PDB file of C-alpha atoms in Angstrom:
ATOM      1  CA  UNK A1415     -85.434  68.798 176.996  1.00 63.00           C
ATOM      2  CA  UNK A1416     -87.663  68.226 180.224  1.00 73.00           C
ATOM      3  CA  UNK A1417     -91.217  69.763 179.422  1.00 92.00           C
ATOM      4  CA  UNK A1418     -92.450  69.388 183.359  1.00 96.00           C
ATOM      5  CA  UNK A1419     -89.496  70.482 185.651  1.00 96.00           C
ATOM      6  CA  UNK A1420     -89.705  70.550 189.405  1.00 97.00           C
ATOM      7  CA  UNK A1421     -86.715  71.835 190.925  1.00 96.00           C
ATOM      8  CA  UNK A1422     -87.276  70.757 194.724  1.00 96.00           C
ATOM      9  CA  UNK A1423     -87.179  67.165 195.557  1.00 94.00           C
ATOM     10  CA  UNK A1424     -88.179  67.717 199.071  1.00 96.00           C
ATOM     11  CA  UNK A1425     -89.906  70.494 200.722  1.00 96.00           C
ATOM     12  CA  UNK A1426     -90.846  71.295 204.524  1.00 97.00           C
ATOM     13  CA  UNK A1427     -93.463  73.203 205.576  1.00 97.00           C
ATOM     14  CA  UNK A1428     -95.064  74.302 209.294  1.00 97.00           C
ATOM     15  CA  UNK A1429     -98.684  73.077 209.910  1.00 97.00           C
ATOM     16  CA  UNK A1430    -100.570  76.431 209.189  1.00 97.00           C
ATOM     17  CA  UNK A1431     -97.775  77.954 206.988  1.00 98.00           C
ATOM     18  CA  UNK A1432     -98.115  78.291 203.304  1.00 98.00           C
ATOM     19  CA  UNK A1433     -95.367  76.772 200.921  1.00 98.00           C
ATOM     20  CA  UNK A1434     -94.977  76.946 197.644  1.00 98.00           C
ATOM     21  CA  UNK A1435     -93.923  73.950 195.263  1.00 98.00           C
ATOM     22  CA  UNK A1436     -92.391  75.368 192.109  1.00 98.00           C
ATOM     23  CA  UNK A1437     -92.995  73.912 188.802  1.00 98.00           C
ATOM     24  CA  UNK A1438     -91.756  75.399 184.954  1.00 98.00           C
ATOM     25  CA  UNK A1439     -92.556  73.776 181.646  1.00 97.00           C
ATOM     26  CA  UNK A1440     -91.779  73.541 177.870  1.00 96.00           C
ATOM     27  CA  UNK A1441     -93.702  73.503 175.109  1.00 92.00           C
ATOM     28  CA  UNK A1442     -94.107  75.001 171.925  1.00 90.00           C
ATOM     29  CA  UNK A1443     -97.842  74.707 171.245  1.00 88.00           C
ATOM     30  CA  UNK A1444    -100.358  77.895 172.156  1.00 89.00           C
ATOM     31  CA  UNK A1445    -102.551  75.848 173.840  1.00 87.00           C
ATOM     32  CA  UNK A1446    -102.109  73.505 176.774  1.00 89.00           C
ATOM     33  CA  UNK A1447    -103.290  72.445 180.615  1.00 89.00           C
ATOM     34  CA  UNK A1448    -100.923  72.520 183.293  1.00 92.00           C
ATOM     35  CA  UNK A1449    -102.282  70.467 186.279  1.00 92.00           C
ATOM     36  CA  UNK A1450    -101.084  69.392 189.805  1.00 96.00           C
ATOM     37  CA  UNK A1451    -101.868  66.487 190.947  1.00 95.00           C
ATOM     38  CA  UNK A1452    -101.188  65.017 195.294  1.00 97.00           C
ATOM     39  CA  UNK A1453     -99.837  61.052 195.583  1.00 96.00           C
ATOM     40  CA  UNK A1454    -100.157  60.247 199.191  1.00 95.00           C
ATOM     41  CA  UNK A1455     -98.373  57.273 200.301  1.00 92.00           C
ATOM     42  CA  UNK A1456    -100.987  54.747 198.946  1.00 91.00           C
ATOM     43  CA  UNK A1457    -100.073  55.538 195.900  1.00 92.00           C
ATOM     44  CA  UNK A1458    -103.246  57.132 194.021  1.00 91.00           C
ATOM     45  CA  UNK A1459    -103.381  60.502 192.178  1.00 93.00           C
ATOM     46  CA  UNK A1460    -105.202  63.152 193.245  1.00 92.00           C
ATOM     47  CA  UNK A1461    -106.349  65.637 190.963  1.00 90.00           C
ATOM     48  CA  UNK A1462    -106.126  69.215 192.777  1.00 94.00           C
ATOM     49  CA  UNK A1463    -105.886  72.004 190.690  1.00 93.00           C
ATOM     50  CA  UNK A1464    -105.987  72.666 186.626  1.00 90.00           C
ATOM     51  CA  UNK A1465    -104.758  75.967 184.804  1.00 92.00           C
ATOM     52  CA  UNK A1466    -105.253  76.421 180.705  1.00 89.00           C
ATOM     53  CA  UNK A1467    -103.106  78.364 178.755  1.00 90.00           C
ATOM     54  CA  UNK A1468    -105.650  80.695 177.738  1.00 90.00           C
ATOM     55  CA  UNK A1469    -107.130  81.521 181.455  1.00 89.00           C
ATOM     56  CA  UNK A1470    -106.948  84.779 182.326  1.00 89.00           C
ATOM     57  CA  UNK A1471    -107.282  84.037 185.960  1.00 94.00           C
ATOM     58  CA  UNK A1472    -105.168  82.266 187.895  1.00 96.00           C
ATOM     59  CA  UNK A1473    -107.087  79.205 189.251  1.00 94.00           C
ATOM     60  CA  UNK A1474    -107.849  78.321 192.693  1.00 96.00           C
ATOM     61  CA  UNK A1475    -109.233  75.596 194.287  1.00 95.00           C
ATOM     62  CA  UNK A1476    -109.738  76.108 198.190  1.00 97.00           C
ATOM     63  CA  UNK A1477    -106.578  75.720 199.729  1.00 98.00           C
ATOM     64  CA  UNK A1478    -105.146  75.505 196.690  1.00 98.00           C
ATOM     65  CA  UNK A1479    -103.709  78.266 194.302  1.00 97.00           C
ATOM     66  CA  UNK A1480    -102.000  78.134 191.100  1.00 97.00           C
ATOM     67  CA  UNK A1481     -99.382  81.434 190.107  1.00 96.00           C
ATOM     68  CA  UNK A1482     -99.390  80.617 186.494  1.00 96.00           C
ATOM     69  CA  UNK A1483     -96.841  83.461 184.678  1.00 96.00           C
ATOM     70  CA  UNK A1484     -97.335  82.476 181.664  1.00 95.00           C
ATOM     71  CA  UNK A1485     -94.438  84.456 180.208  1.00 95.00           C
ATOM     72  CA  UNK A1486     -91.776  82.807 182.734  1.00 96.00           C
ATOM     73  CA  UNK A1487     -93.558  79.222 181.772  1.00 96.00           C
ATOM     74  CA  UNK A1488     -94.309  78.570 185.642  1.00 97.00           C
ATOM     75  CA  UNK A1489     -96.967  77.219 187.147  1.00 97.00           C
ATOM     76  CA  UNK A1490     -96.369  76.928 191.007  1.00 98.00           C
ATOM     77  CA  UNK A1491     -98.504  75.598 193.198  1.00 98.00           C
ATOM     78  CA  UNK A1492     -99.558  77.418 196.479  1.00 98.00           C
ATOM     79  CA  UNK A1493    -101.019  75.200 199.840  1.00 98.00           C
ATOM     80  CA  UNK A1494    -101.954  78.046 202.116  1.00 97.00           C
ATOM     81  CA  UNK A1495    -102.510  76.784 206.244  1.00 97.00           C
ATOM     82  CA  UNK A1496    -100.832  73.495 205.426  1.00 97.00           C
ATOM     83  CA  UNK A1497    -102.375  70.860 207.353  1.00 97.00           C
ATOM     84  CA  UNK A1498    -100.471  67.413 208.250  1.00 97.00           C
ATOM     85  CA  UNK A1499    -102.277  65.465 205.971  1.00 97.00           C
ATOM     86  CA  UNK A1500    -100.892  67.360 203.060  1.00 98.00           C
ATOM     87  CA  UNK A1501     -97.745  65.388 203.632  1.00 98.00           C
ATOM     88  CA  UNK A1502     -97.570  63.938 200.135  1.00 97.00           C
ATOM     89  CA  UNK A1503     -95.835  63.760 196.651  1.00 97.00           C
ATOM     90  CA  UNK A1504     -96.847  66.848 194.796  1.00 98.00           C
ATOM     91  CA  UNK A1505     -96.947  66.022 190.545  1.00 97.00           C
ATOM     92  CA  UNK A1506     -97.619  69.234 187.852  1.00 97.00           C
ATOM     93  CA  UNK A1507     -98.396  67.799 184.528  1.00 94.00           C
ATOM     94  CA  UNK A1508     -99.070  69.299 181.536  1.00 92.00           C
ATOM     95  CA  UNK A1509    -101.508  68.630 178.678  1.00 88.00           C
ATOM     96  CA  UNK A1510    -100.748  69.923 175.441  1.00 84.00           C
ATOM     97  CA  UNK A1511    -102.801  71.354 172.684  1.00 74.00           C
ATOM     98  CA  UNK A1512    -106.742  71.419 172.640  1.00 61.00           C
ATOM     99  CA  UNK A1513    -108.298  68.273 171.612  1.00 53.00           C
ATOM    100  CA  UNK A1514    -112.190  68.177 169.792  1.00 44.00           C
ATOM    101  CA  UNK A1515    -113.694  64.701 171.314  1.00 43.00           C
ATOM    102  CA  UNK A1516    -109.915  63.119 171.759  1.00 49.00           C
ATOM    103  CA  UNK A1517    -108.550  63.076 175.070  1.00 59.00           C
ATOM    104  CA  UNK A1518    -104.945  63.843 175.380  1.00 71.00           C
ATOM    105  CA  UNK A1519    -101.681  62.242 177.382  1.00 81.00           C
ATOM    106  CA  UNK A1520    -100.199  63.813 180.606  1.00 88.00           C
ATOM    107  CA  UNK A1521     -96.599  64.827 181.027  1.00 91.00           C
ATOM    108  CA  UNK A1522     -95.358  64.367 184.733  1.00 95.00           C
ATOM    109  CA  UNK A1523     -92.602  66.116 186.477  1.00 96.00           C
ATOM    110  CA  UNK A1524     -90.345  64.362 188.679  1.00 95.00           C
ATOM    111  CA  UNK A1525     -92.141  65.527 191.496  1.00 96.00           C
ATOM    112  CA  UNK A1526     -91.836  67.277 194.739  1.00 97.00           C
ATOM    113  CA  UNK A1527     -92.221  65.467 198.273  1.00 97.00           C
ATOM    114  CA  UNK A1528     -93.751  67.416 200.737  1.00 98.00           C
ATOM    115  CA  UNK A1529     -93.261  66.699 204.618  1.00 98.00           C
ATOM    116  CA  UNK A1530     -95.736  69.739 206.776  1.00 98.00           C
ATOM    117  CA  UNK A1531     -94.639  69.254 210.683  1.00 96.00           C
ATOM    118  CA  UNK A1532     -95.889  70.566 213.824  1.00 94.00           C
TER     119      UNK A1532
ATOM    120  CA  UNK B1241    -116.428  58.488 195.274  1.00 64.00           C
ATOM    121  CA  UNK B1242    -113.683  57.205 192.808  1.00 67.00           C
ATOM    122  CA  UNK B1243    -114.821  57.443 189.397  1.00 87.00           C
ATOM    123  CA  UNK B1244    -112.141  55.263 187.757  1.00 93.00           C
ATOM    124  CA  UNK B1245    -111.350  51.490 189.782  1.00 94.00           C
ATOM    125  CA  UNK B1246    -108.564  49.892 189.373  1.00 96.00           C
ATOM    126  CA  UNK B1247    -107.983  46.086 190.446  1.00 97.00           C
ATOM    127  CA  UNK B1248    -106.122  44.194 191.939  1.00 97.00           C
ATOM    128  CA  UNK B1249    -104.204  46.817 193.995  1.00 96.00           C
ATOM    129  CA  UNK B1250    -101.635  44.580 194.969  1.00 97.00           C
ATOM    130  CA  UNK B1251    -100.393  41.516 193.456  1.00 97.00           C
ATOM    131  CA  UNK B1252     -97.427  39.137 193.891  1.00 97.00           C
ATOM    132  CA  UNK B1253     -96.460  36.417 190.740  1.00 96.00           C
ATOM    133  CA  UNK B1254     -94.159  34.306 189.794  1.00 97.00           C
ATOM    134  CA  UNK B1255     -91.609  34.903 187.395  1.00 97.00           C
ATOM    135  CA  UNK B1256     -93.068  33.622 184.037  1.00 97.00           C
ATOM    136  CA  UNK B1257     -96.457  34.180 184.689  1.00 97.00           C
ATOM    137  CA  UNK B1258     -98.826  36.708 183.351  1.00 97.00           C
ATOM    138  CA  UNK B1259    -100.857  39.254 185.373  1.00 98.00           C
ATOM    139  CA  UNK B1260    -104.200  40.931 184.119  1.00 98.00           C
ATOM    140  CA  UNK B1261    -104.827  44.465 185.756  1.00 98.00           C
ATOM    141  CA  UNK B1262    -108.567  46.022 184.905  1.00 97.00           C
ATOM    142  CA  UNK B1263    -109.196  49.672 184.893  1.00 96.00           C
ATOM    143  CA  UNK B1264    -112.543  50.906 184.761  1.00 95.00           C
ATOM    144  CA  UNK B1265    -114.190  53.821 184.452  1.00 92.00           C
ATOM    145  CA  UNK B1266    -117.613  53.689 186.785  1.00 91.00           C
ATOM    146  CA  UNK B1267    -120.008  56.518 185.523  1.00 86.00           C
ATOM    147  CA  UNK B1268    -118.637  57.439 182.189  1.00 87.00           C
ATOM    148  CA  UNK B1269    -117.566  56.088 179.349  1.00 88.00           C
ATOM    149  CA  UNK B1270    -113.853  56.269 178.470  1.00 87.00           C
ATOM    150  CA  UNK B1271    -113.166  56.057 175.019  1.00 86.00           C
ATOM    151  CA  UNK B1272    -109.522  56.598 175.484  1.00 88.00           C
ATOM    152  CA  UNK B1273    -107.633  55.533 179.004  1.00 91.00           C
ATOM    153  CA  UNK B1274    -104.214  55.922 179.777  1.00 93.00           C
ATOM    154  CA  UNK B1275    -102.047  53.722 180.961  1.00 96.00           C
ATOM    155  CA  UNK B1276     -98.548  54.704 183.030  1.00 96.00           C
ATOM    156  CA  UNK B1277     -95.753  52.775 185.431  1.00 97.00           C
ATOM    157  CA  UNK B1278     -93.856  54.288 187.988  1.00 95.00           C
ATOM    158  CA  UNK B1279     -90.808  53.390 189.524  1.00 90.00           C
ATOM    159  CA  UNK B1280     -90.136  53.942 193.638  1.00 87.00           C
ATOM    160  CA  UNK B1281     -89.739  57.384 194.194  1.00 84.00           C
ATOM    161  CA  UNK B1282     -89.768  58.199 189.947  1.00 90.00           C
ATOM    162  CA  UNK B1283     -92.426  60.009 188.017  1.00 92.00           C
ATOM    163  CA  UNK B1284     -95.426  58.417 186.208  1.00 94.00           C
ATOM    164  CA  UNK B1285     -94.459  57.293 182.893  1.00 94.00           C
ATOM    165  CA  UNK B1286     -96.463  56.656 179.891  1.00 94.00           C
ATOM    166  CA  UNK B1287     -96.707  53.490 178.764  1.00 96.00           C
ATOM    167  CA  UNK B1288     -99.317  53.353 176.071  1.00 95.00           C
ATOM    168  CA  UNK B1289    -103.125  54.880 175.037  1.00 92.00           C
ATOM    169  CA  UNK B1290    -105.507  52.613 175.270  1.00 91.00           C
ATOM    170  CA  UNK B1291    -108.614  53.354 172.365  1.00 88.00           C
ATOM    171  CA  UNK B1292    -112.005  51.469 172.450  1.00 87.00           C
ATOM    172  CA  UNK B1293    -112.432  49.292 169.532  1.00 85.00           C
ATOM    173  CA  UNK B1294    -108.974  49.482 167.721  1.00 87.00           C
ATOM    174  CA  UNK B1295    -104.984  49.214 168.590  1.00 90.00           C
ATOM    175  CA  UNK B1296    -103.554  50.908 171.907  1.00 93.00           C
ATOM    176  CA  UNK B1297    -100.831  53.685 170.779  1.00 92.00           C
ATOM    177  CA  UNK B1298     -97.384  52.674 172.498  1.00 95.00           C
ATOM    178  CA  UNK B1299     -94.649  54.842 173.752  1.00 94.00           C
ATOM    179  CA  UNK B1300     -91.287  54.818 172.741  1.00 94.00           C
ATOM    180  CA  UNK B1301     -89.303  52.133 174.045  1.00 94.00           C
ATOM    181  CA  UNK B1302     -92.459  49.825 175.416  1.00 96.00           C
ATOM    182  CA  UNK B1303     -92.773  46.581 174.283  1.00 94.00           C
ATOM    183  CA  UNK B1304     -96.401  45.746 172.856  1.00 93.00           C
ATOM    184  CA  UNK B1305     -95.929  42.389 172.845  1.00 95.00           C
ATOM    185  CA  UNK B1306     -94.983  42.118 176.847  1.00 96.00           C
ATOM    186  CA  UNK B1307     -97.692  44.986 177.810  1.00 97.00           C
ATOM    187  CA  UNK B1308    -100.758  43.971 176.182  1.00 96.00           C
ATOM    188  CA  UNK B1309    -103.459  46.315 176.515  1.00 95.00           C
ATOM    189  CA  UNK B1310    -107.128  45.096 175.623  1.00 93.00           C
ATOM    190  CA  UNK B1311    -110.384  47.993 175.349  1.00 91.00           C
ATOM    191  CA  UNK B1312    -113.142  46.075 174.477  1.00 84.00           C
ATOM    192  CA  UNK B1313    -116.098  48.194 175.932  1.00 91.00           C
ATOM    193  CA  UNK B1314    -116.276  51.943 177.234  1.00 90.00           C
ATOM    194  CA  UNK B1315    -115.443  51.581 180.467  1.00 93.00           C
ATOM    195  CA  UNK B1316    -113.084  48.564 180.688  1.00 95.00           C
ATOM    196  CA  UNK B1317    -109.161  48.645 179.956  1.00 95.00           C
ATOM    197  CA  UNK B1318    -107.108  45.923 180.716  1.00 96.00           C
ATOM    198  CA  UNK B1319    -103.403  46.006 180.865  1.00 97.00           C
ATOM    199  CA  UNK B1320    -101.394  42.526 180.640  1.00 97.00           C
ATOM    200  CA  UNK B1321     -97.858  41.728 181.816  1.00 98.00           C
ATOM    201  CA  UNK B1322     -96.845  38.524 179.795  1.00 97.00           C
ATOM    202  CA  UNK B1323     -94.200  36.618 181.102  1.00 97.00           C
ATOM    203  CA  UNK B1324     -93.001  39.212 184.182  1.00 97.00           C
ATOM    204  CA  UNK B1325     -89.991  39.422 185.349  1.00 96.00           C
ATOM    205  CA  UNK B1326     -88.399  40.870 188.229  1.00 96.00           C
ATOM    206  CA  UNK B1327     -87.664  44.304 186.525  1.00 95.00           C
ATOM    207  CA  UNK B1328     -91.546  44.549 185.542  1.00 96.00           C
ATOM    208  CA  UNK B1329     -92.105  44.996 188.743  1.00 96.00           C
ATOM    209  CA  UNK B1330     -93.309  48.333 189.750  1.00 96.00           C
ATOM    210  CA  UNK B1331     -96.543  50.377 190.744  1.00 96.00           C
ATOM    211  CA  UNK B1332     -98.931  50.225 187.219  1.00 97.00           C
ATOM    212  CA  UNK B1333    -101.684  52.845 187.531  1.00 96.00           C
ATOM    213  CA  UNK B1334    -104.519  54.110 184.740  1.00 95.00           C
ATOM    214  CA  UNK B1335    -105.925  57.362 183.848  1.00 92.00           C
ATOM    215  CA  UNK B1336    -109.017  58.238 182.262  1.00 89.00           C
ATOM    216  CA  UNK B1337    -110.752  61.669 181.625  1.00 82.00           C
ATOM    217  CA  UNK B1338    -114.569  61.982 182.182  1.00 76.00           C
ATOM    218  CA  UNK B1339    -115.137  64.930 178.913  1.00 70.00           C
ATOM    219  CA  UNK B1340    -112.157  66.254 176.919  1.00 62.00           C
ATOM    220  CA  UNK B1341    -110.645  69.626 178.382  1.00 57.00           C
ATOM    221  CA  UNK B1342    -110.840  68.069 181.667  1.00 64.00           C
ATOM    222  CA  UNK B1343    -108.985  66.452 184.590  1.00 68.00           C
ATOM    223  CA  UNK B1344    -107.969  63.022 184.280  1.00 78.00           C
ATOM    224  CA  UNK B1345    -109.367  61.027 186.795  1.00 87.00           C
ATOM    225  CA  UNK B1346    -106.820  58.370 187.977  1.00 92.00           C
ATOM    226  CA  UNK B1347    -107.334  54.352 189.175  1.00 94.00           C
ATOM    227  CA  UNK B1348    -106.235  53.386 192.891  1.00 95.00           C
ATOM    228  CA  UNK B1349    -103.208  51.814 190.778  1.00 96.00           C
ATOM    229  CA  UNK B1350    -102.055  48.435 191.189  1.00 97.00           C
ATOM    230  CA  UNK B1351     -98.113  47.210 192.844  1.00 96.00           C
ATOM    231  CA  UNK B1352     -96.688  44.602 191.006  1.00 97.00           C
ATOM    232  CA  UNK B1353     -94.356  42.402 192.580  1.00 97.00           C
ATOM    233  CA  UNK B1354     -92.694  39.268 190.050  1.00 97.00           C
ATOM    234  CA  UNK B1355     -91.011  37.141 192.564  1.00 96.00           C
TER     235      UNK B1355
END
């Protein structure tokens, strides 16, 4: 089974608007990250936004906003006033279990492409 | 400022050939990096863990012996395509994470071409 799933491969968006870039995930284990991550065209990751499993808050990160229901396993991500240079593949990941001085792997989804026009 | 490099960016070989890609982590040190390909228009895959001083942990389905992966200080992972072929070409790109609990912090990546 998928443990990151993105269900839009391509989203459009109005400079200014907000959008909303869904993202659901699988796991067994209490304790995990979810993060989202931006790939412009040249190719680097961007880290925007992290959520953990045991936040009570959901997290936000200036333009950015995470709607974790926790219940419903989603984690979407919220741009609010989109700007053109958000235009960009849009990754959540997820990081599971707590580590003590380890680090731990990253789970992609498949992704979500995001074009903002005028 | 980037806190994880990544060279060469881009890089073109011949088939047969090897190709060395460095990632480094510039004000921390990293004693675990990640490394992870990705097709055009695919998700990031995980290829292997890299751990200072001692074996990198493969994934399922990755040969070691064709992706050798080298951490011989805390803050320098190299990953090695030994004789690349046309299907190992794809966009290679490393991950490290300054303090467990914490963001990974990615490399520029690096677009391999095997002509």
């Amino acid at each position: 089974a998928q443990k990151i799933t993105q269900t839009q491969p391509g989203m459009f968006v109005q400079e200014k608007e907000a959008v909303t870039l869904d993202c659901t995930y699988d796991t067994s284990d209490p304790s995990y990250g979810l993060f989202w991550y931006k790939q412009p065209s040249s190719g680097e990751m961007i880290f925007l936004i992290y959520q953990g499993s045991y936040d009570q808050q959901n997290a936000t990160e200036g333009r950015y906003s995470l709607n974790f229901q926790k219940a419903r396993k989603s984690a979407n991500l919220v741009i609010s006033a989109s700007q053109l240079g958000d235009s960009a593949m849009y990754f959540c990941a997820m990081r599971e279990g707590y580590f003590t001085g380890t680090a731990s792997k990253l789970t992609f989804g498949t992704g979500t492409r995001l074009q903002v026009t005028l | 400022g980037a806190v994880v490099s990544q060279h060469p960016s881009r890089v073109i070989c011949k088939s047969g050939t090897s190709v060395k890609i460095e990632c480094r982590s510039l004000d921390f040190q990293a004693t675990t990096m990640f490394w992870y390909r990705q097709f055009p228009k695919q998700s990031l895959m995980l290829m292997a863990t890299s751990n200072e001083g001692s074996k990198a942990t493969y994934e399922q389905g990755v040969e070691k012996d064709k992706f050798l992966i080298n951490h011989a200080s805390l803050t320098l992972s190299t990953l090695t395509v030994t004789s690349a072929h046309p299907e190992d070409s794809s966009f290679y790109i490393c991950s490290a994470p300054r303090q467990p609990n914490t963001e990974a912090f990615f490399g520029q990546g690096t677009r391999l071409t095997v002509v």
